[in-house]
Amino acid sequence: MMGKVDYSVVLSDELLDQFYLFKKNGHYDEKLVQRLLRYYKPLYLTNISQLERIGHEPDPTLRINLLKSDYKSQSLEELAKITQFKIILCTDRTDFPYVNINGDVIESNYSGTFLRSDSRLKAISHIKALCADAKNKVIVYDKYFSNQRNNIEILKGILPKRKLEIEFDKGSFSLEQQNALKAECPAWILKEKILLDCHDRYLIVDDKTEIVLTSGFQYLNEKTKELTYLVRRINGHQFG
């Protein structure tokens, strides 16, 4: 594990102990390890003091590398500064640099980034698959949606053709765009509401799945600008 490597995170004593038990098929807390693995990015950074605290005897190579690298007695906070993500995964704190795997404002989500000229086919396929799960409602939020006529073609391509409520911010869809959606699928029910002002663009599926776009919907088709999207599980939404 040691040598000239890029370390990602630090684990609290409790989580490092559970991680080792998991690796050697010992008696570990299954639910705790599942939550840890949702956040964990290899490789973790540890030191001699932490291994001694949890009673873990490292193999000789690991011990030698720790000593050579001078990873002996630093605090977890000091170790975190050396890692790429600058965080300590734990179960009992939320103050930085700690990230609580049981619930924290810093999350571990799925995302995709596409540079100029990159194909967006995978992003479109992923978002379409997420929207296919919609049972009742999809919220489409982009306060500049009407500025791009082709935005409506994106929605026509990713939303399931069945009875579905499509909610959007007041004034964000032109009448022409609304008529185009109604013509595409008469079962779609369009609802215009006053939604809270936000900077990013959103698709929210049944108040359970949130898709955030850092650029306009048109960049799911156009390749003239970078695009990043993020998918996260939610309970409700911020637009109410």
PDB file of C-alpha atoms in Angstrom:
ATOM      1  CA  MET A   1       0.000   0.000   0.000  1.00  0.00           C
ATOM      2  CA  MET A   2       2.904   2.357   0.689  1.00  0.00           C
ATOM      3  CA  GLY A   3       5.540   3.916  -1.530  1.00  0.00           C
ATOM      4  CA  LYS A   4       5.108   6.851  -3.893  1.00  0.00           C
ATOM      5  CA  VAL A   5       1.326   6.799  -4.169  1.00  0.00           C
ATOM      6  CA  ASP A   6      -1.569   9.228  -4.064  1.00  0.00           C
ATOM      7  CA  TYR A   7      -3.647   8.672  -0.948  1.00  0.00           C
ATOM      8  CA  SER A   8      -7.322   9.551  -1.108  1.00  0.00           C
ATOM      9  CA  VAL A   9      -8.717   9.564   2.428  1.00  0.00           C
ATOM     10  CA  VAL A  10      -8.065   8.815   6.090  1.00  0.00           C
ATOM     11  CA  LEU A  11     -10.294   6.447   8.072  1.00  0.00           C
ATOM     12  CA  SER A  12     -11.198   6.910  11.727  1.00  0.00           C
ATOM     13  CA  ASP A  13      -9.875   4.264  14.120  1.00  0.00           C
ATOM     14  CA  GLU A  14     -13.282   2.584  14.209  1.00  0.00           C
ATOM     15  CA  LEU A  15     -13.617   2.438  10.430  1.00  0.00           C
ATOM     16  CA  LEU A  16     -10.046   1.315   9.797  1.00  0.00           C
ATOM     17  CA  ASP A  17     -10.537  -1.515  12.295  1.00  0.00           C
ATOM     18  CA  GLN A  18     -13.755  -2.566  10.549  1.00  0.00           C
ATOM     19  CA  PHE A  19     -12.067  -2.273   7.153  1.00  0.00           C
ATOM     20  CA  TYR A  20      -9.333  -4.700   8.189  1.00  0.00           C
ATOM     21  CA  LEU A  21     -11.894  -7.136   9.628  1.00  0.00           C
ATOM     22  CA  PHE A  22     -13.784  -6.950   6.339  1.00  0.00           C
ATOM     23  CA  LYS A  23     -10.633  -7.582   4.287  1.00  0.00           C
ATOM     24  CA  LYS A  24      -9.733 -10.716   6.239  1.00  0.00           C
ATOM     25  CA  ASN A  25     -13.343 -11.985   6.411  1.00  0.00           C
ATOM     26  CA  GLY A  26     -13.541 -11.466  10.153  1.00  0.00           C
ATOM     27  CA  HIS A  27     -16.557 -10.552  12.289  1.00  0.00           C
ATOM     28  CA  TYR A  28     -17.307  -7.064  11.008  1.00  0.00           C
ATOM     29  CA  ASP A  29     -20.370  -4.812  11.125  1.00  0.00           C
ATOM     30  CA  GLU A  30     -21.908  -5.447   7.710  1.00  0.00           C
ATOM     31  CA  LYS A  31     -24.118  -2.332   7.619  1.00  0.00           C
ATOM     32  CA  LEU A  32     -21.268  -0.121   8.761  1.00  0.00           C
ATOM     33  CA  VAL A  33     -18.912  -1.487   6.116  1.00  0.00           C
ATOM     34  CA  GLN A  34     -21.573  -1.053   3.427  1.00  0.00           C
ATOM     35  CA  ARG A  35     -21.884   2.631   4.334  1.00  0.00           C
ATOM     36  CA  LEU A  36     -18.094   2.961   4.415  1.00  0.00           C
ATOM     37  CA  LEU A  37     -17.707   1.463   0.944  1.00  0.00           C
ATOM     38  CA  ARG A  38     -20.157   4.003  -0.471  1.00  0.00           C
ATOM     39  CA  TYR A  39     -17.686   6.746   0.502  1.00  0.00           C
ATOM     40  CA  TYR A  40     -14.357   4.964   0.316  1.00  0.00           C
ATOM     41  CA  LYS A  41     -11.892   5.814  -2.455  1.00  0.00           C
ATOM     42  CA  PRO A  42      -8.580   3.948  -2.450  1.00  0.00           C
ATOM     43  CA  LEU A  43      -6.018   4.337  -1.130  1.00  0.00           C
ATOM     44  CA  TYR A  44      -6.379   5.182   2.542  1.00  0.00           C
ATOM     45  CA  LEU A  45      -3.515   6.683   4.567  1.00  0.00           C
ATOM     46  CA  THR A  46      -2.631   5.465   8.051  1.00  0.00           C
ATOM     47  CA  ASN A  47       0.380   5.537  10.386  1.00  0.00           C
ATOM     48  CA  ILE A  48       2.059   3.488  13.112  1.00  0.00           C
ATOM     49  CA  SER A  49       0.173   5.188  15.954  1.00  0.00           C
ATOM     50  CA  GLN A  50      -3.235   4.469  14.453  1.00  0.00           C
ATOM     51  CA  LEU A  51      -2.389   0.833  13.798  1.00  0.00           C
ATOM     52  CA  GLU A  52      -1.229   0.472  17.401  1.00  0.00           C
ATOM     53  CA  ARG A  53      -4.430   2.092  18.699  1.00  0.00           C
ATOM     54  CA  ILE A  54      -6.630  -0.431  16.909  1.00  0.00           C
ATOM     55  CA  GLY A  55      -4.345  -3.353  17.719  1.00  0.00           C
ATOM     56  CA  HIS A  56      -3.537  -4.176  14.112  1.00  0.00           C
ATOM     57  CA  GLU A  57      -0.184  -5.783  13.419  1.00  0.00           C
ATOM     58  CA  PRO A  58       0.863  -4.717   9.900  1.00  0.00           C
ATOM     59  CA  ASP A  59       2.887  -6.969   7.671  1.00  0.00           C
ATOM     60  CA  PRO A  60       6.632  -6.203   7.715  1.00  0.00           C
ATOM     61  CA  THR A  61       6.569  -4.433   4.339  1.00  0.00           C
ATOM     62  CA  LEU A  62       3.801  -2.068   5.432  1.00  0.00           C
ATOM     63  CA  ARG A  63       5.575  -1.251   8.692  1.00  0.00           C
ATOM     64  CA  ILE A  64       8.871  -0.555   6.912  1.00  0.00           C
ATOM     65  CA  ASN A  65       7.166   1.698   4.362  1.00  0.00           C
ATOM     66  CA  LEU A  66       5.322   3.610   7.071  1.00  0.00           C
ATOM     67  CA  LEU A  67       8.547   4.204   8.946  1.00  0.00           C
ATOM     68  CA  LYS A  68      10.463   5.196   5.795  1.00  0.00           C
ATOM     69  CA  SER A  69       7.730   7.665   4.856  1.00  0.00           C
ATOM     70  CA  ASP A  70       7.715   9.041   8.407  1.00  0.00           C
ATOM     71  CA  TYR A  71       4.068   8.115   8.927  1.00  0.00           C
ATOM     72  CA  LYS A  72       4.524   7.452  12.620  1.00  0.00           C
ATOM     73  CA  SER A  73       2.575   9.599  15.061  1.00  0.00           C
ATOM     74  CA  GLN A  74       0.683  12.272  13.125  1.00  0.00           C
ATOM     75  CA  SER A  75      -2.882  13.064  14.150  1.00  0.00           C
ATOM     76  CA  LEU A  76      -5.648  12.002  11.778  1.00  0.00           C
ATOM     77  CA  GLU A  77      -6.138  15.673  10.880  1.00  0.00           C
ATOM     78  CA  GLU A  78      -2.469  15.957   9.897  1.00  0.00           C
ATOM     79  CA  LEU A  79      -2.707  12.802   7.800  1.00  0.00           C
ATOM     80  CA  ALA A  80      -5.828  14.100   6.042  1.00  0.00           C
ATOM     81  CA  LYS A  81      -3.894  17.130   4.779  1.00  0.00           C
ATOM     82  CA  ILE A  82      -1.614  14.760   2.853  1.00  0.00           C
ATOM     83  CA  THR A  83      -4.483  13.007   1.052  1.00  0.00           C
ATOM     84  CA  GLN A  84      -6.105  14.046  -2.206  1.00  0.00           C
ATOM     85  CA  PHE A  85      -9.602  14.644  -0.805  1.00  0.00           C
ATOM     86  CA  LYS A  86      -8.473  16.054   2.592  1.00  0.00           C
ATOM     87  CA  ILE A  87     -11.116  14.181   4.595  1.00  0.00           C
ATOM     88  CA  ILE A  88     -11.434  11.679   7.442  1.00  0.00           C
ATOM     89  CA  LEU A  89     -14.285   9.195   7.128  1.00  0.00           C
ATOM     90  CA  CYS A  90     -15.955   8.550  10.492  1.00  0.00           C
ATOM     91  CA  THR A  91     -19.288   7.825  12.198  1.00  0.00           C
ATOM     92  CA  ASP A  92     -19.491  10.471  14.915  1.00  0.00           C
ATOM     93  CA  ARG A  93     -18.435  13.908  13.619  1.00  0.00           C
ATOM     94  CA  THR A  94     -19.446  16.311  10.864  1.00  0.00           C
ATOM     95  CA  ASP A  95     -16.974  19.164  11.396  1.00  0.00           C
ATOM     96  CA  PHE A  96     -14.335  19.446   8.670  1.00  0.00           C
ATOM     97  CA  PRO A  97     -12.198  17.482   7.869  1.00  0.00           C
ATOM     98  CA  TYR A  98     -14.507  14.758   9.186  1.00  0.00           C
ATOM     99  CA  VAL A  99     -17.191  13.240   6.948  1.00  0.00           C
ATOM    100  CA  ASN A 100     -19.832  11.160   8.710  1.00  0.00           C
ATOM    101  CA  ILE A 101     -20.709   8.105   6.623  1.00  0.00           C
ATOM    102  CA  ASN A 102     -24.075   7.904   8.414  1.00  0.00           C
ATOM    103  CA  GLY A 103     -25.125  11.261   6.958  1.00  0.00           C
ATOM    104  CA  ASP A 104     -23.217  14.366   5.927  1.00  0.00           C
ATOM    105  CA  VAL A 105     -23.505  17.398   3.664  1.00  0.00           C
ATOM    106  CA  ILE A 106     -20.494  16.002   1.796  1.00  0.00           C
ATOM    107  CA  GLU A 107     -21.854  13.063  -0.157  1.00  0.00           C
ATOM    108  CA  SER A 108     -20.615  10.342  -2.451  1.00  0.00           C
ATOM    109  CA  ASN A 109     -22.629  10.493  -5.680  1.00  0.00           C
ATOM    110  CA  TYR A 110     -22.444   9.351  -9.295  1.00  0.00           C
ATOM    111  CA  SER A 111     -21.339  11.963 -11.799  1.00  0.00           C
ATOM    112  CA  GLY A 112     -20.149  12.269 -15.358  1.00  0.00           C
ATOM    113  CA  THR A 113     -17.962  14.930 -16.968  1.00  0.00           C
ATOM    114  CA  PHE A 114     -17.757  15.551 -20.709  1.00  0.00           C
ATOM    115  CA  LEU A 115     -15.264  17.910 -22.311  1.00  0.00           C
ATOM    116  CA  ARG A 116     -15.859  19.811 -25.525  1.00  0.00           C
ATOM    117  CA  SER A 117     -16.241  17.454 -28.494  1.00  0.00           C
ATOM    118  CA  ASP A 118     -16.883  14.453 -26.196  1.00  0.00           C
ATOM    119  CA  SER A 119     -19.878  12.318 -27.127  1.00  0.00           C
ATOM    120  CA  ARG A 120     -22.800  12.781 -24.694  1.00  0.00           C
ATOM    121  CA  LEU A 121     -24.464   9.489 -25.644  1.00  0.00           C
ATOM    122  CA  LYS A 122     -23.647   7.814 -22.340  1.00  0.00           C
ATOM    123  CA  ALA A 123     -25.011  10.773 -20.357  1.00  0.00           C
ATOM    124  CA  ILE A 124     -28.238  10.780 -22.365  1.00  0.00           C
ATOM    125  CA  SER A 125     -28.626   7.005 -21.983  1.00  0.00           C
ATOM    126  CA  HIS A 126     -28.044   7.210 -18.228  1.00  0.00           C
ATOM    127  CA  ILE A 127     -30.472  10.092 -17.689  1.00  0.00           C
ATOM    128  CA  LYS A 128     -33.097   8.418 -19.882  1.00  0.00           C
ATOM    129  CA  ALA A 129     -32.808   5.237 -17.805  1.00  0.00           C
ATOM    130  CA  LEU A 130     -33.234   7.240 -14.593  1.00  0.00           C
ATOM    131  CA  CYS A 131     -36.311   9.025 -15.960  1.00  0.00           C
ATOM    132  CA  ALA A 132     -37.782   5.696 -17.069  1.00  0.00           C
ATOM    133  CA  ASP A 133     -38.434   4.931 -13.390  1.00  0.00           C
ATOM    134  CA  ALA A 134     -40.784   7.920 -13.040  1.00  0.00           C
ATOM    135  CA  LYS A 135     -44.176   6.830 -11.762  1.00  0.00           C
ATOM    136  CA  ASN A 136     -45.840  10.181 -11.085  1.00  0.00           C
ATOM    137  CA  LYS A 137     -43.836  13.327 -11.727  1.00  0.00           C
ATOM    138  CA  VAL A 138     -40.674  14.792 -13.190  1.00  0.00           C
ATOM    139  CA  ILE A 139     -39.645  18.342 -12.291  1.00  0.00           C
ATOM    140  CA  VAL A 140     -37.703  20.113 -15.034  1.00  0.00           C
ATOM    141  CA  TYR A 141     -35.891  23.185 -13.735  1.00  0.00           C
ATOM    142  CA  ASP A 142     -33.984  25.526 -16.020  1.00  0.00           C
ATOM    143  CA  LYS A 143     -34.951  29.179 -15.851  1.00  0.00           C
ATOM    144  CA  TYR A 144     -33.475  29.684 -19.336  1.00  0.00           C
ATOM    145  CA  PHE A 145     -35.140  26.619 -20.868  1.00  0.00           C
ATOM    146  CA  SER A 146     -37.170  28.643 -23.385  1.00  0.00           C
ATOM    147  CA  ASN A 147     -34.012  30.286 -24.776  1.00  0.00           C
ATOM    148  CA  GLN A 148     -33.149  27.100 -26.657  1.00  0.00           C
ATOM    149  CA  ARG A 149     -35.835  25.596 -28.898  1.00  0.00           C
ATOM    150  CA  ASN A 150     -33.942  22.311 -29.104  1.00  0.00           C
ATOM    151  CA  ASN A 151     -34.235  21.784 -25.350  1.00  0.00           C
ATOM    152  CA  ILE A 152     -37.660  20.328 -25.948  1.00  0.00           C
ATOM    153  CA  GLU A 153     -36.152  17.642 -28.178  1.00  0.00           C
ATOM    154  CA  ILE A 154     -34.013  16.551 -25.238  1.00  0.00           C
ATOM    155  CA  LEU A 155     -37.081  16.079 -23.043  1.00  0.00           C
ATOM    156  CA  LYS A 156     -38.968  14.261 -25.776  1.00  0.00           C
ATOM    157  CA  GLY A 157     -36.075  11.843 -26.005  1.00  0.00           C
ATOM    158  CA  ILE A 158     -35.526  11.102 -22.305  1.00  0.00           C
ATOM    159  CA  LEU A 159     -39.000  11.126 -20.714  1.00  0.00           C
ATOM    160  CA  PRO A 160     -41.105   7.940 -20.761  1.00  0.00           C
ATOM    161  CA  LYS A 161     -44.147   8.075 -23.058  1.00  0.00           C
ATOM    162  CA  ARG A 162     -46.891   7.428 -20.502  1.00  0.00           C
ATOM    163  CA  LYS A 163     -49.069   9.319 -18.065  1.00  0.00           C
ATOM    164  CA  LEU A 164     -46.710  11.608 -16.224  1.00  0.00           C
ATOM    165  CA  GLU A 165     -46.829  15.024 -14.621  1.00  0.00           C
ATOM    166  CA  ILE A 166     -44.150  17.387 -15.915  1.00  0.00           C
ATOM    167  CA  GLU A 167     -43.656  20.321 -13.571  1.00  0.00           C
ATOM    168  CA  PHE A 168     -41.671  23.400 -14.571  1.00  0.00           C
ATOM    169  CA  ASP A 169     -40.949  26.911 -13.331  1.00  0.00           C
ATOM    170  CA  LYS A 170     -43.390  29.634 -14.291  1.00  0.00           C
ATOM    171  CA  GLY A 171     -42.304  31.329 -17.511  1.00  0.00           C
ATOM    172  CA  SER A 172     -39.435  28.941 -18.227  1.00  0.00           C
ATOM    173  CA  PHE A 173     -41.208  26.997 -21.009  1.00  0.00           C
ATOM    174  CA  SER A 174     -42.489  28.870 -24.060  1.00  0.00           C
ATOM    175  CA  LEU A 175     -45.997  28.163 -25.326  1.00  0.00           C
ATOM    176  CA  GLU A 176     -44.454  26.592 -28.411  1.00  0.00           C
ATOM    177  CA  GLN A 177     -42.422  24.210 -26.242  1.00  0.00           C
ATOM    178  CA  GLN A 178     -45.465  23.290 -24.158  1.00  0.00           C
ATOM    179  CA  ASN A 179     -47.483  22.539 -27.280  1.00  0.00           C
ATOM    180  CA  ALA A 180     -44.653  20.407 -28.649  1.00  0.00           C
ATOM    181  CA  LEU A 181     -44.639  18.307 -25.467  1.00  0.00           C
ATOM    182  CA  LYS A 182     -48.406  17.855 -25.543  1.00  0.00           C
ATOM    183  CA  ALA A 183     -48.221  16.755 -29.164  1.00  0.00           C
ATOM    184  CA  GLU A 184     -45.401  14.301 -28.415  1.00  0.00           C
ATOM    185  CA  CYS A 185     -47.342  12.505 -25.670  1.00  0.00           C
ATOM    186  CA  PRO A 186     -50.937  13.552 -24.881  1.00  0.00           C
ATOM    187  CA  ALA A 187     -50.676  11.585 -21.608  1.00  0.00           C
ATOM    188  CA  TRP A 188     -48.150  14.064 -20.272  1.00  0.00           C
ATOM    189  CA  ILE A 189     -49.695  16.585 -17.867  1.00  0.00           C
ATOM    190  CA  LEU A 190     -47.899  19.933 -17.840  1.00  0.00           C
ATOM    191  CA  LYS A 191     -47.916  21.960 -14.622  1.00  0.00           C
ATOM    192  CA  GLU A 192     -46.446  25.437 -14.405  1.00  0.00           C
ATOM    193  CA  LYS A 193     -45.504  26.500 -10.868  1.00  0.00           C
ATOM    194  CA  ILE A 194     -43.467  29.172  -9.158  1.00  0.00           C
ATOM    195  CA  LEU A 195     -40.303  27.360  -8.059  1.00  0.00           C
ATOM    196  CA  LEU A 196     -37.501  28.677  -5.886  1.00  0.00           C
ATOM    197  CA  ASP A 197     -34.696  30.313  -7.847  1.00  0.00           C
ATOM    198  CA  CYS A 198     -31.626  28.106  -8.399  1.00  0.00           C
ATOM    199  CA  HIS A 199     -28.503  28.450 -10.517  1.00  0.00           C
ATOM    200  CA  ASP A 200     -28.099  24.906 -11.846  1.00  0.00           C
ATOM    201  CA  ARG A 201     -30.452  22.859 -14.012  1.00  0.00           C
ATOM    202  CA  TYR A 202     -32.360  19.964 -12.490  1.00  0.00           C
ATOM    203  CA  LEU A 203     -34.403  16.908 -13.342  1.00  0.00           C
ATOM    204  CA  ILE A 204     -36.133  15.481 -10.277  1.00  0.00           C
ATOM    205  CA  VAL A 205     -37.782  12.095 -10.626  1.00  0.00           C
ATOM    206  CA  ASP A 206     -40.638  11.392  -8.191  1.00  0.00           C
ATOM    207  CA  ASP A 207     -38.868  13.422  -5.474  1.00  0.00           C
ATOM    208  CA  LYS A 208     -36.471  10.481  -5.117  1.00  0.00           C
ATOM    209  CA  THR A 209     -33.730  10.985  -7.686  1.00  0.00           C
ATOM    210  CA  GLU A 210     -32.105  14.322  -8.476  1.00  0.00           C
ATOM    211  CA  ILE A 211     -30.089  14.923 -11.634  1.00  0.00           C
ATOM    212  CA  VAL A 212     -28.079  18.153 -11.611  1.00  0.00           C
ATOM    213  CA  LEU A 213     -26.705  19.628 -14.836  1.00  0.00           C
ATOM    214  CA  THR A 214     -23.981  22.260 -14.592  1.00  0.00           C
ATOM    215  CA  SER A 215     -24.716  23.475 -18.131  1.00  0.00           C
ATOM    216  CA  GLY A 216     -27.953  23.934 -20.064  1.00  0.00           C
ATOM    217  CA  PHE A 217     -29.987  21.000 -21.312  1.00  0.00           C
ATOM    218  CA  GLN A 218     -28.906  21.753 -24.876  1.00  0.00           C
ATOM    219  CA  TYR A 219     -25.381  20.594 -24.032  1.00  0.00           C
ATOM    220  CA  LEU A 220     -26.646  17.045 -23.754  1.00  0.00           C
ATOM    221  CA  ASN A 221     -26.685  17.298 -27.558  1.00  0.00           C
ATOM    222  CA  GLU A 222     -24.281  20.105 -28.368  1.00  0.00           C
ATOM    223  CA  LYS A 223     -20.542  19.614 -27.866  1.00  0.00           C
ATOM    224  CA  THR A 224     -19.498  23.264 -27.828  1.00  0.00           C
ATOM    225  CA  LYS A 225     -19.285  23.464 -24.034  1.00  0.00           C
ATOM    226  CA  GLU A 226     -18.233  21.207 -21.174  1.00  0.00           C
ATOM    227  CA  LEU A 227     -20.978  19.333 -19.324  1.00  0.00           C
ATOM    228  CA  THR A 228     -21.033  17.717 -15.898  1.00  0.00           C
ATOM    229  CA  TYR A 229     -24.033  15.981 -14.410  1.00  0.00           C
ATOM    230  CA  LEU A 230     -24.504  14.552 -10.943  1.00  0.00           C
ATOM    231  CA  VAL A 231     -27.034  12.003  -9.689  1.00  0.00           C
ATOM    232  CA  ARG A 232     -28.065  11.781  -6.064  1.00  0.00           C
ATOM    233  CA  ARG A 233     -30.760  10.117  -3.989  1.00  0.00           C
ATOM    234  CA  ILE A 234     -33.094  12.579  -2.257  1.00  0.00           C
ATOM    235  CA  ASN A 235     -36.201  12.726  -0.098  1.00  0.00           C
ATOM    236  CA  GLY A 236     -38.214  15.649  -1.413  1.00  0.00           C
ATOM    237  CA  HIS A 237     -36.755  18.662  -3.208  1.00  0.00           C
ATOM    238  CA  GLN A 238     -35.735  22.269  -2.638  1.00  0.00           C
ATOM    239  CA  PHE A 239     -38.276  23.872  -4.987  1.00  0.00           C
ATOM    240  CA  GLY A 240     -41.384  23.576  -2.813  1.00  0.00           C
TER     241      GLY A 240
END
